[in-house]
Tab-separated table of C-alpha atoms in Angstrom:
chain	number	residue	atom	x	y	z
A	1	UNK	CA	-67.631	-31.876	67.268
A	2	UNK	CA	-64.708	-32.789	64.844
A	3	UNK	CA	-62.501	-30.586	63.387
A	4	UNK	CA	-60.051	-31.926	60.678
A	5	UNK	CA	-56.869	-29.396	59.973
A	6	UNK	CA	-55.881	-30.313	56.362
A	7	UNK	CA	-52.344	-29.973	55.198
A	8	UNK	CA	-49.195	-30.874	53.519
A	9	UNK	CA	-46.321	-29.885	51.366
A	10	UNK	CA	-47.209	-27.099	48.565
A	11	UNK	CA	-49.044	-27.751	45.716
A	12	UNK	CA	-50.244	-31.360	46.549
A	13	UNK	CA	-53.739	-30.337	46.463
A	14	UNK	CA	-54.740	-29.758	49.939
A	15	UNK	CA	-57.509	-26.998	49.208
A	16	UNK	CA	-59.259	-29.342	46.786
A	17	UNK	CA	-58.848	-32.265	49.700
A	18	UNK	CA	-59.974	-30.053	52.936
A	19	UNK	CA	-63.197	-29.578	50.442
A	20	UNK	CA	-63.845	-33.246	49.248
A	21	UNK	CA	-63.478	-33.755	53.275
A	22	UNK	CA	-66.118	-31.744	54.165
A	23	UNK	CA	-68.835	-32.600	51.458
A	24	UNK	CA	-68.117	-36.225	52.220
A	25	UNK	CA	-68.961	-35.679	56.064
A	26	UNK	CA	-72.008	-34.018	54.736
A	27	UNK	CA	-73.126	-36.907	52.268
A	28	UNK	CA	-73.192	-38.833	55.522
A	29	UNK	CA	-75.714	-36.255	57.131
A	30	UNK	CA	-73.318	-34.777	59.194
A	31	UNK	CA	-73.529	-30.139	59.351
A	32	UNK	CA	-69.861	-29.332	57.727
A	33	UNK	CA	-68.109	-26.420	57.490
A	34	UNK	CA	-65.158	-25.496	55.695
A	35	UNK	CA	-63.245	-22.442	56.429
A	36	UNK	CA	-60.215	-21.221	54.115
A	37	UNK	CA	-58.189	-18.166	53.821
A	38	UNK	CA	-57.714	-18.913	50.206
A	39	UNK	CA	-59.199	-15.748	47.801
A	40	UNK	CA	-59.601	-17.692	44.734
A	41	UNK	CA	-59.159	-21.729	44.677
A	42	UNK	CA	-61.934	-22.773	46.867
A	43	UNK	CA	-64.332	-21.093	44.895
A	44	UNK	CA	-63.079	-22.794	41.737
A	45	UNK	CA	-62.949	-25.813	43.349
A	46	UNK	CA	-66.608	-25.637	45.260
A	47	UNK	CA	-68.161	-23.749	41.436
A	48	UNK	CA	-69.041	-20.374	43.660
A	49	UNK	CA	-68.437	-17.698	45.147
A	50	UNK	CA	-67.787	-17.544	49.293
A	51	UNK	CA	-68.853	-15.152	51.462
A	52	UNK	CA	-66.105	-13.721	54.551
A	53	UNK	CA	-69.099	-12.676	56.756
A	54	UNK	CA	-71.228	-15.636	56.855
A	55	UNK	CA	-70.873	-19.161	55.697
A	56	UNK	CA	-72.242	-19.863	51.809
A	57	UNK	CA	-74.070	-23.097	51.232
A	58	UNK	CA	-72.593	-25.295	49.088
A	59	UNK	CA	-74.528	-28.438	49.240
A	60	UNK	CA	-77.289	-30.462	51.556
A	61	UNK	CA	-75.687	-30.035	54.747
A	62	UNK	CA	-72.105	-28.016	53.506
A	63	UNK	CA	-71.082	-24.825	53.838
A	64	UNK	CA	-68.012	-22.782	53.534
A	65	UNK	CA	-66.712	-19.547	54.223
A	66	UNK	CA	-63.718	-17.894	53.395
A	67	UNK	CA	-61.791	-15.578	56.157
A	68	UNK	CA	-61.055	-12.457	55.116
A	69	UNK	CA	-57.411	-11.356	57.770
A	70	UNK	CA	-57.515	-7.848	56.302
A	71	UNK	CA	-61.590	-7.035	57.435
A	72	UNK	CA	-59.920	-8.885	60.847
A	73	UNK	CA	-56.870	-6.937	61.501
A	74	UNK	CA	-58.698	-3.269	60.365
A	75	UNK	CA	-61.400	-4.183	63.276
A	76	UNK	CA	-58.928	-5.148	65.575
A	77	UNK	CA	-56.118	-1.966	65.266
A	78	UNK	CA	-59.292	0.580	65.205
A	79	UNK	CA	-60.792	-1.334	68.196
A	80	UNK	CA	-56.718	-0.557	70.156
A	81	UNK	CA	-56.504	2.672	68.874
A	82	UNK	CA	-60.164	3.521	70.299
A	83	UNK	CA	-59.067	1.956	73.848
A	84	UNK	CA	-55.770	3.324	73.327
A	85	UNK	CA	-57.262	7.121	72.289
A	86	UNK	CA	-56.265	9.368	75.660
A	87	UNK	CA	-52.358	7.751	75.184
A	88	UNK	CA	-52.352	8.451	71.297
A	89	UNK	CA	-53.763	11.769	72.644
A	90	UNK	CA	-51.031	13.154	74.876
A	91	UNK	CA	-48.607	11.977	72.605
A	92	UNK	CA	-49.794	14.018	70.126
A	93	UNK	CA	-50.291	11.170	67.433
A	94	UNK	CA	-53.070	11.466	64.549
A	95	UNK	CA	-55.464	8.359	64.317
A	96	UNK	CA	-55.466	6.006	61.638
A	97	UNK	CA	-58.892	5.865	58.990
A	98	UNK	CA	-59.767	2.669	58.270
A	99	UNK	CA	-59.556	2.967	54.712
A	100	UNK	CA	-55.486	3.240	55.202
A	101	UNK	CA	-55.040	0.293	56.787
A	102	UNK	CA	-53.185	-2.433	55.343
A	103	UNK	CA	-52.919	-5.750	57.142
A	104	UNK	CA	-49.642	-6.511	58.958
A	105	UNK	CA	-47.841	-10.237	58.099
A	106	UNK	CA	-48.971	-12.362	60.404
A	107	UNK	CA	-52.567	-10.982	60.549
A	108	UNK	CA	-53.448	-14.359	58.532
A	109	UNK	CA	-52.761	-16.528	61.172
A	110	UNK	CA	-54.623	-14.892	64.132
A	111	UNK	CA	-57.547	-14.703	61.490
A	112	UNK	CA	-57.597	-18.164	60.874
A	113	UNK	CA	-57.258	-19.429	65.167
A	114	UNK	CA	-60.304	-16.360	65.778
A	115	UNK	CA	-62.763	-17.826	63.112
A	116	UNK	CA	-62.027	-21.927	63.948
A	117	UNK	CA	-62.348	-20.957	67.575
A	118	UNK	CA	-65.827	-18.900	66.731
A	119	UNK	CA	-67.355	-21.346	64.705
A	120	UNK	CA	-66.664	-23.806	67.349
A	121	UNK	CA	-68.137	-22.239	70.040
A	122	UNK	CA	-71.169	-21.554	67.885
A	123	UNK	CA	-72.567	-24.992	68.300
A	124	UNK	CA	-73.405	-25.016	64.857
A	125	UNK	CA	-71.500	-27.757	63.144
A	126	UNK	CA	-70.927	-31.539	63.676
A	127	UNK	CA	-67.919	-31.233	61.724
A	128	UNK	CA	-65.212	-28.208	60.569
A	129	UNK	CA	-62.801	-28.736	57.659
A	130	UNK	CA	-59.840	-26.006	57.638
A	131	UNK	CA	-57.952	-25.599	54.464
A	132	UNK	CA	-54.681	-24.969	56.453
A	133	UNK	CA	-51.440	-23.325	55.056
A	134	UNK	CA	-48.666	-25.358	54.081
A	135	UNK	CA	-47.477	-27.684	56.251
A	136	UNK	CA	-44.489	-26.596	58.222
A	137	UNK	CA	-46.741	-22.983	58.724
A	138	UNK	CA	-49.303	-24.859	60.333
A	139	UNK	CA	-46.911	-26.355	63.011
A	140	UNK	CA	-45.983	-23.276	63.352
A	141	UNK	CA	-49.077	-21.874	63.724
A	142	UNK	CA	-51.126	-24.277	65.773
A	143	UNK	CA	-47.465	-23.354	68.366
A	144	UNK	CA	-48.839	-19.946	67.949
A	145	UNK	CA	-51.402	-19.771	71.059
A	146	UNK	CA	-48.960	-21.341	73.804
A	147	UNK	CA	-46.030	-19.682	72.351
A	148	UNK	CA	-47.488	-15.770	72.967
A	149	UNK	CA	-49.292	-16.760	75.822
A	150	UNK	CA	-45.453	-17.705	77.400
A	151	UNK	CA	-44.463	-14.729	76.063
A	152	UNK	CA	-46.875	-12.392	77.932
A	153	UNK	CA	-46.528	-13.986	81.079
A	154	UNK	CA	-42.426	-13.578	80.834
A	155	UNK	CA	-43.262	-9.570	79.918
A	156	UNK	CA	-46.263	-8.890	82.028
A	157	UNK	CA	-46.450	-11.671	85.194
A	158	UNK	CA	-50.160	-11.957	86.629
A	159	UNK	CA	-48.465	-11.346	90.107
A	160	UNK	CA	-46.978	-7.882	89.459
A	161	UNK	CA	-51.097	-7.150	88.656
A	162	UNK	CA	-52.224	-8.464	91.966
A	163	UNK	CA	-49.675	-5.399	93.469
A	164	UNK	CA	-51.854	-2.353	91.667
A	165	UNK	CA	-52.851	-1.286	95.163
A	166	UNK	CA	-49.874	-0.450	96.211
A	167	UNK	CA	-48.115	0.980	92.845
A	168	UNK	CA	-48.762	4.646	94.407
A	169	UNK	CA	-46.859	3.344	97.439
A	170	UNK	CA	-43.734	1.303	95.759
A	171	UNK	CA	-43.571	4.104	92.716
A	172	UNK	CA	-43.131	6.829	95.453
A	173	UNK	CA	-40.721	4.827	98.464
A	174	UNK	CA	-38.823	2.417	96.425
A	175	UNK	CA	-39.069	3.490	93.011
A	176	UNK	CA	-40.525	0.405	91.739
A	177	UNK	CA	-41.238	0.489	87.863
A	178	UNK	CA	-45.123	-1.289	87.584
A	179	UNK	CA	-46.634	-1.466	84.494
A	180	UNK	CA	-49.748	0.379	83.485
A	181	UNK	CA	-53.086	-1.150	84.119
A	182	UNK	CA	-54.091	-0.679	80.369
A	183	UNK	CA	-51.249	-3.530	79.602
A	184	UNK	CA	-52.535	-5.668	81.539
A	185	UNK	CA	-55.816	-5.386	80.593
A	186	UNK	CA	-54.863	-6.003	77.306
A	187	UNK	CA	-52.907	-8.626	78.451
A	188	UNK	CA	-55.819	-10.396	80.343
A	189	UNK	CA	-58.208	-10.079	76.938
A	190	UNK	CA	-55.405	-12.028	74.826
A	191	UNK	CA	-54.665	-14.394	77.202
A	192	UNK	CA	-58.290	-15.098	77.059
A	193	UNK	CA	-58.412	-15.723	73.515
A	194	UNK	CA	-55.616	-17.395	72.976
A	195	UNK	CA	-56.681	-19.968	75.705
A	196	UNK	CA	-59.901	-20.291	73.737
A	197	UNK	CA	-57.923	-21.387	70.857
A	198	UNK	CA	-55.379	-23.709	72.670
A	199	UNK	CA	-58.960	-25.691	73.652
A	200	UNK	CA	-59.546	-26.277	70.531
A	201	UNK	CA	-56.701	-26.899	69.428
A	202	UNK	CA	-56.055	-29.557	71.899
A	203	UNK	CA	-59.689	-30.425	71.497
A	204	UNK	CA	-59.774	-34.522	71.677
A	205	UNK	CA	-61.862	-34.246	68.527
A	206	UNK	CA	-59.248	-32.041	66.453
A	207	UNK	CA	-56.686	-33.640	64.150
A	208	UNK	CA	-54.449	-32.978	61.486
A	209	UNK	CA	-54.853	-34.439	57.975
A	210	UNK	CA	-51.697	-34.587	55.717
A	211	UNK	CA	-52.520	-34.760	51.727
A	212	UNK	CA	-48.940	-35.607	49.448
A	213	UNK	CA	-48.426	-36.499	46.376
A	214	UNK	CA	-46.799	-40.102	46.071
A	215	UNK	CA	-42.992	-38.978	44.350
A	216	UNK	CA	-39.490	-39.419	45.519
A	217	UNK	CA	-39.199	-37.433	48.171
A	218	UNK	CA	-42.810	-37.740	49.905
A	219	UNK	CA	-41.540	-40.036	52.855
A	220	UNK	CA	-38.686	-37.292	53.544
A	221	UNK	CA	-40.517	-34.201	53.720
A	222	UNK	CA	-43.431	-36.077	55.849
A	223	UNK	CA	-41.098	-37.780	58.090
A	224	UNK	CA	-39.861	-34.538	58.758
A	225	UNK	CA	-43.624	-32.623	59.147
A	226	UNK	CA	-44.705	-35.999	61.406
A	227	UNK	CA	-41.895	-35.057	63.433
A	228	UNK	CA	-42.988	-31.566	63.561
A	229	UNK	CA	-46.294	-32.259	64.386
A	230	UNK	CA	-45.530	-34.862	67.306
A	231	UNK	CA	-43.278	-32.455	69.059
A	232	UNK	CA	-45.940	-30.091	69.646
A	233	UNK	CA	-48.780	-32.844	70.715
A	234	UNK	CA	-50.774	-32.678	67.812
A	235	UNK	CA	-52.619	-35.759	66.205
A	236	UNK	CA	-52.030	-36.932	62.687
A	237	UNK	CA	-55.538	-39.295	61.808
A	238	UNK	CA	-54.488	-39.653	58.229
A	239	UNK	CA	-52.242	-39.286	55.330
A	240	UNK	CA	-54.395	-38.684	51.482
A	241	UNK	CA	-51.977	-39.596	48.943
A	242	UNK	CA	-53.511	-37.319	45.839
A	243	UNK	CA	-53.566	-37.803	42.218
A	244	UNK	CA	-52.522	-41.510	42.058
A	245	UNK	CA	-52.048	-42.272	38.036
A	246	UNK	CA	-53.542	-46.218	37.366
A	247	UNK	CA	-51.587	-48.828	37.265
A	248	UNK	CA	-50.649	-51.641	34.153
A	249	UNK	CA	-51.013	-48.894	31.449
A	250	UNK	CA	-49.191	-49.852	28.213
A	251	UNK	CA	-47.303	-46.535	27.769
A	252	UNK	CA	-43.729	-46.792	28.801
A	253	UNK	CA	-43.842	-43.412	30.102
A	254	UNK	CA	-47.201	-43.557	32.842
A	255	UNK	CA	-45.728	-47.282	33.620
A	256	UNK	CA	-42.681	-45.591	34.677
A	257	UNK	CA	-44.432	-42.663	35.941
A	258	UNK	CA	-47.128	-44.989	38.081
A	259	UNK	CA	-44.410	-47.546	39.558
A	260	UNK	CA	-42.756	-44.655	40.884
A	261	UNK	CA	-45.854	-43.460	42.242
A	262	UNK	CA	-46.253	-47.495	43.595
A	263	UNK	CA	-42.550	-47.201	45.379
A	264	UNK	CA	-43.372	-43.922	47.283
A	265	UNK	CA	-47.264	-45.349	48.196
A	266	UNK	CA	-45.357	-48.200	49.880
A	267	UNK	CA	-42.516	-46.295	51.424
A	268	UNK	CA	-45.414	-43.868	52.479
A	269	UNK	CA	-47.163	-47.194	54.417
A	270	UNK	CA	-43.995	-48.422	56.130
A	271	UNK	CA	-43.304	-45.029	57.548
A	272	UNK	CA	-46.976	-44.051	58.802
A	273	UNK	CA	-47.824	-47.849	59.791
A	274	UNK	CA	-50.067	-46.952	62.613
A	275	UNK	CA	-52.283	-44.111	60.018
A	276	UNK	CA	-54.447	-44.667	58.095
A	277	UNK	CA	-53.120	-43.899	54.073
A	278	UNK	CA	-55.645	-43.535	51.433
A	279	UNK	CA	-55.554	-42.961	48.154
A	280	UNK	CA	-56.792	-40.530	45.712
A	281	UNK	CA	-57.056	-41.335	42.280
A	282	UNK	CA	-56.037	-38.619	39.239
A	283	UNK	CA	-58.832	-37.711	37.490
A	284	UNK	CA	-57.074	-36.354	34.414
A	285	UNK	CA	-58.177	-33.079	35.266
A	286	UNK	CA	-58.337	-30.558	38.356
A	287	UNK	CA	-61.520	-31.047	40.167
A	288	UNK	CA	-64.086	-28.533	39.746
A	289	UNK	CA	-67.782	-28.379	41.382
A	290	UNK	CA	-69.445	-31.085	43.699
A	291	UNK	CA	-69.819	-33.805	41.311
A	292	UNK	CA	-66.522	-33.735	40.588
A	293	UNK	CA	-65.816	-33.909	44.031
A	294	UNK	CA	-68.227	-36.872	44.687
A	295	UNK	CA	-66.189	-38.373	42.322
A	296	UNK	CA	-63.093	-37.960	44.187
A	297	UNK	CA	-64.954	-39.330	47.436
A	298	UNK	CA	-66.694	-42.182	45.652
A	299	UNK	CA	-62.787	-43.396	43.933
A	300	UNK	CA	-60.387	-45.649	45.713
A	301	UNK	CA	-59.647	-43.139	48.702
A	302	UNK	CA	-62.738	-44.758	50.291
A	303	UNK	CA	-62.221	-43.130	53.523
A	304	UNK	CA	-61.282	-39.156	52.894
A	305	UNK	CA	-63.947	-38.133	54.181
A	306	UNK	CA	-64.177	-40.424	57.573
A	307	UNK	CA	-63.687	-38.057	60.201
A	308	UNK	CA	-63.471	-40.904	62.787
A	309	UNK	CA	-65.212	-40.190	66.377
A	310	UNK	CA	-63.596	-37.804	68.408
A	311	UNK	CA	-60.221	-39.066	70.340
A	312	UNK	CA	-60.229	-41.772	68.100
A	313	UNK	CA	-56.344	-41.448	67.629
A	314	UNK	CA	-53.510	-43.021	64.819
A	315	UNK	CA	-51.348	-41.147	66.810
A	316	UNK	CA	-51.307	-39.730	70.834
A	317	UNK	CA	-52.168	-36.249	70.816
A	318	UNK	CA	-52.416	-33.974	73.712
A	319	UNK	CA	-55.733	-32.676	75.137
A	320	UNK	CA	-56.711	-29.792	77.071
A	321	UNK	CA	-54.619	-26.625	78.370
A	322	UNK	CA	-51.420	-28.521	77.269
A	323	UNK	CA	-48.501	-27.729	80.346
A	324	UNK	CA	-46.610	-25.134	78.156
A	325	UNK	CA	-46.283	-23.438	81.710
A	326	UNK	CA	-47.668	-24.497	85.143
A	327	UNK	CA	-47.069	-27.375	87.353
A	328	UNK	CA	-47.421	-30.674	86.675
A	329	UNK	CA	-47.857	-34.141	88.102
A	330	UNK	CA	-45.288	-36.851	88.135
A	331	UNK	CA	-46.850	-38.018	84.056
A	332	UNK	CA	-46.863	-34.458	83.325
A	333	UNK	CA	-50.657	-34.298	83.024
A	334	UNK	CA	-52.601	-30.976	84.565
A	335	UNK	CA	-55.509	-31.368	86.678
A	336	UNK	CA	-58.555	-32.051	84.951
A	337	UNK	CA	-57.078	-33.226	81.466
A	338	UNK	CA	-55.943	-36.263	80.096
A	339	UNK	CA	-51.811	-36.614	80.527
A	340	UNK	CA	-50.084	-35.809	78.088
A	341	UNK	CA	-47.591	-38.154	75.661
A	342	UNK	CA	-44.701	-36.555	77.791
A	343	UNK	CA	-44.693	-39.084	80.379
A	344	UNK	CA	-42.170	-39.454	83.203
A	345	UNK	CA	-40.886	-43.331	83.729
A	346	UNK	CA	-39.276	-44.080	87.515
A	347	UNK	CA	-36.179	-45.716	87.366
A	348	UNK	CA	-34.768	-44.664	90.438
A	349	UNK	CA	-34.674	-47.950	92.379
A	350	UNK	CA	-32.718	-49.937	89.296
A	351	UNK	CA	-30.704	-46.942	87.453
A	352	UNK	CA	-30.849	-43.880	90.103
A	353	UNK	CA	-32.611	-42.025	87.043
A	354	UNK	CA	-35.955	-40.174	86.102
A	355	UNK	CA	-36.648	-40.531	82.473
A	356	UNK	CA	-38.912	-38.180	80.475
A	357	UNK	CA	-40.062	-40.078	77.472
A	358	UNK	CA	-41.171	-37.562	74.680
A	359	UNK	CA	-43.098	-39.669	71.403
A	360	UNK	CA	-40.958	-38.328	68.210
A	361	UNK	CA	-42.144	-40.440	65.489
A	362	UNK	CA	-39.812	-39.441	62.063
A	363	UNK	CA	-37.481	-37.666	64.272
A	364	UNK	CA	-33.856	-38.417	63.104
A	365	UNK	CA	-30.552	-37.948	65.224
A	366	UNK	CA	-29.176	-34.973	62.919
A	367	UNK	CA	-31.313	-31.927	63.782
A	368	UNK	CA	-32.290	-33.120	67.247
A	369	UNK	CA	-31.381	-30.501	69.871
A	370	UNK	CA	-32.009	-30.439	73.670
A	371	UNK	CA	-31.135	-27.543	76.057
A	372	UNK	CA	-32.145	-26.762	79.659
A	373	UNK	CA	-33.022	-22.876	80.754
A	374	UNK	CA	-33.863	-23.285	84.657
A	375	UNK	CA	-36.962	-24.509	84.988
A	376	UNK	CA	-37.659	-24.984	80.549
A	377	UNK	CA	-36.446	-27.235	78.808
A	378	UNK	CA	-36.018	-26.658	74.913
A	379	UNK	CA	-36.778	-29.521	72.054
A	380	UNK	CA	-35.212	-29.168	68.685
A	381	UNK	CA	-36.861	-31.243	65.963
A	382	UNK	CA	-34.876	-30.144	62.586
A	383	UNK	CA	-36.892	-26.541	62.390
A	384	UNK	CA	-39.572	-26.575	64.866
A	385	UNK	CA	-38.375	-26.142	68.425
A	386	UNK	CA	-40.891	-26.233	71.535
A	387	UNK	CA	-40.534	-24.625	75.467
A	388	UNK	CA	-42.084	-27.088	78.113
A	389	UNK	CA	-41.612	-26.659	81.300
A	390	UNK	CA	-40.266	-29.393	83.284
A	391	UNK	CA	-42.512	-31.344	85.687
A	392	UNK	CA	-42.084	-30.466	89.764
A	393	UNK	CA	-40.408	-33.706	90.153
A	394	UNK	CA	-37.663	-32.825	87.482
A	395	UNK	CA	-37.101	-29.780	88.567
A	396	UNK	CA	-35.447	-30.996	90.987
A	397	UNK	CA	-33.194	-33.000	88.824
A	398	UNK	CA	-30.253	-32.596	86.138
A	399	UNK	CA	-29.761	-33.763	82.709
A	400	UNK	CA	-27.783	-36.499	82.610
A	401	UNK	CA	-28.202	-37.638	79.003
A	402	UNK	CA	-30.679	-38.044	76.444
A	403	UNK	CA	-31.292	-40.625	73.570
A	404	UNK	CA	-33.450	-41.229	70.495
A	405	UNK	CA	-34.616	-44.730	70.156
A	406	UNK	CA	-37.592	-46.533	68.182
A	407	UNK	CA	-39.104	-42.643	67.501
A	408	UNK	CA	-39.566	-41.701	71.568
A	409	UNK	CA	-36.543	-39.028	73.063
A	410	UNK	CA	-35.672	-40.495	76.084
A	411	UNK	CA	-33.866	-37.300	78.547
A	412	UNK	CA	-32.623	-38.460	81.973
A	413	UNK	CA	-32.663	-36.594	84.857
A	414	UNK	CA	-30.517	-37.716	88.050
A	415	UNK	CA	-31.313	-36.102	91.296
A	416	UNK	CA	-29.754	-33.432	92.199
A	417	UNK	CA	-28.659	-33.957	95.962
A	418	UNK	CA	-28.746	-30.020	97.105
A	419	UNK	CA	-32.657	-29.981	96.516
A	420	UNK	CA	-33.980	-33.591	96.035
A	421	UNK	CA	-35.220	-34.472	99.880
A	422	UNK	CA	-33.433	-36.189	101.943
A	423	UNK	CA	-34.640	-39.874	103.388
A	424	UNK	CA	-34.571	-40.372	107.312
């Protein structure tokens, strides 16, 4: 299965892409879906109306379906508040009717992960197009999964469950605080969820699709979202450059207008020379309906719609349950998954040194930070940071340095001689 994550900067057309995506995978037989969380512009664009509870047909082999967060997050808090009832009880607290309830920010988000990691468990679909948010929110958001996953095993550690037996004993001899066993059954369902999500995520056959438009500052705000996007593993298969005006006209004004257009296609190229750019003509018009969308497939873009095989890669992405915590081998790899881009080099016969080499393609010096916490160390790529923690091996080290060079952060560790082992 292949799921394509479409995004990019505001306003560049990325609902309107995400759907010529997904009826293009369909024109060449394959079942697509596309899922949005977008009330009103998919329907204009598709000509009709979307369901939230089950997918609407669109055309021979597309659907789509839009995700409704509020119906999501009313389910959800009345589902707590019926586990949580005897608590809300002795407190004295008066439930909540669903009719009052308002969805929270952030609800959006955990809609969105829930419904791509239903559908594609469902077996269903050959291929899933998501109409993602903007692009620096979906960084953010495909960070989400690891990110509270860390968090709940910082606030609620697995091992403190495996002592239940004995919270009678330690609550009543040494005054030991231990959690209730409602939070961590709570704890255990989320962690369970949010793993299912990190899969696909990490999925070898999910990517992430940028559309721009070509003007001045294109290369800048995508060097900066490539950046982004690499920091956190995730693979970038193509870049759609949207609404392309033709070129040789005889007006002064779309001359200008189009060799501008030409300048930032080109600086576009240079910067993503290992991904695939394509280009979308401007139809004069904002698409509406599937012709119109056929006719977006059918113009010089060529390839929108070629969702590749999956692991077919422009870029390296990470696969599987990605290392945010555990251990890990020398390469940083976990058992049973490919390693990841994070890959540790040996130098320690010519330089004394252990070298993690992290794959920052569009990362700049300015805005690059690097801090150890114990066992973590913490990756600052202008405004998206990311927690790893450090292989065994380096754990055993300390930073010594760290440079950027040809897009890959190079950190080296030296051993430290109180805990790296001694030779005979």
């Amino acid at each position: 299965m292949r799921t394509v994550l479409v995004t990019g900067p505001g306003g560049a057309g990325r609902t309107t892409l995400a759907a010529a995506t997904a009826l293009a995978a369909a024109r060449k037989g394959a079942r697509a879906l596309l899922l949005t969380t977008e009330s009103s512009a998919p329907e204009t664009v598709l000509g009709t109306s979307l369901g939230a509870e089950a997918a609407t047909p669109i055309a021979p082999g597309l659907h789509a379906r839009r995700i409704d967060p509020g119906d999501r997050f009313r389910q959800e808090f009345l589902a707590f508040q019926e586990r949580a009832g005897a608590a809300l009880d002795l407190l004295g607290a008066a439930p909540l009717d669903e009719d009052e309830l308002t969805e929270l920010p952030g609800s959006e988000d955990f809609a969105l992960l829930q419904a791509l990691r239903a559908e594609h468990a469902s077996d269903a679909w050959d291929t899933v197009v998501v109409d993602m948010p903007s692009a620096a929110e979906t960084i953010r958001l495909l960070a989400l999964p690891n990110q509270v996953r860390r968090y709940l095993r910082r606030l609620l550690p697995p091992e403190r469950q495996a002592a239940r037996a004995l919270r009678p004993v330690l609550a009543q001899l040494a005054g030991v605080p231990m959690p209730a066993q409602k939070l961590y059954e709570a704890a255990e369902r989320w962690e369970t969820e949010l793993s299912a999500v990190q899969r696909v995520i990490d999925d070898p056959g999910t990517s992430v699709r940028l559309v721009t438009e070509a003007g001045p500052v294109a290369t800048a705000n995508l060097r900066a979202i490539r950046a982004g996007l690499a920091l956190h593993g995730r693979r970038t298969d193509g870049v759609i450059v949207n609404r392309l005006l033709p070129t040789g006209s005889a007006d002064p004004f779309l001359a200008a207008l189009s060799g501008s257009q030409q300048t930032a296609l080109k600086g576009l190229r240079e910067e993503f020379p290992d991904v695939p750019v394509h280009e979308v003509a401007h139809l004069g018009r904002d698409p509406r309906g599937v012709d119109e969308l056929d006719a977006l497939i059918g113009g010089p873009a060529g390839g929108i719609g070629d969702t590749g095989e999956p692991g077919e890669t422009g870029e390296t992405g990470e696969t599987g349950d990605n290392g945010e915590t555990g251990d890990h081998d020398r390469n940083g790899g976990t058992a049973g998954h490919r390693p990841d881009p994070w890959t540790v080099e040996d130098r320690l016969a010519t330089d004394g040194l252990l070298v993690w080499r992290v794959p920052l393609p569009g990362a700049e010096r300015r805005g690059l930070g690097l801090v150890r916490r114990g066992d973590e160390i913490v990756v600052t790529v202008g405004r998206f940071r990311r927690i790893r923690t450090l292989p065994s091996v380096l754990r055993r080290c300390t930073v010594s340095g760290a440079g950027l060079r040809d897009g890959v952060l190079e950190i080296r560790f030296s051993p430290d001689p109180d805990l790296w082992p001694k030779s005979d």
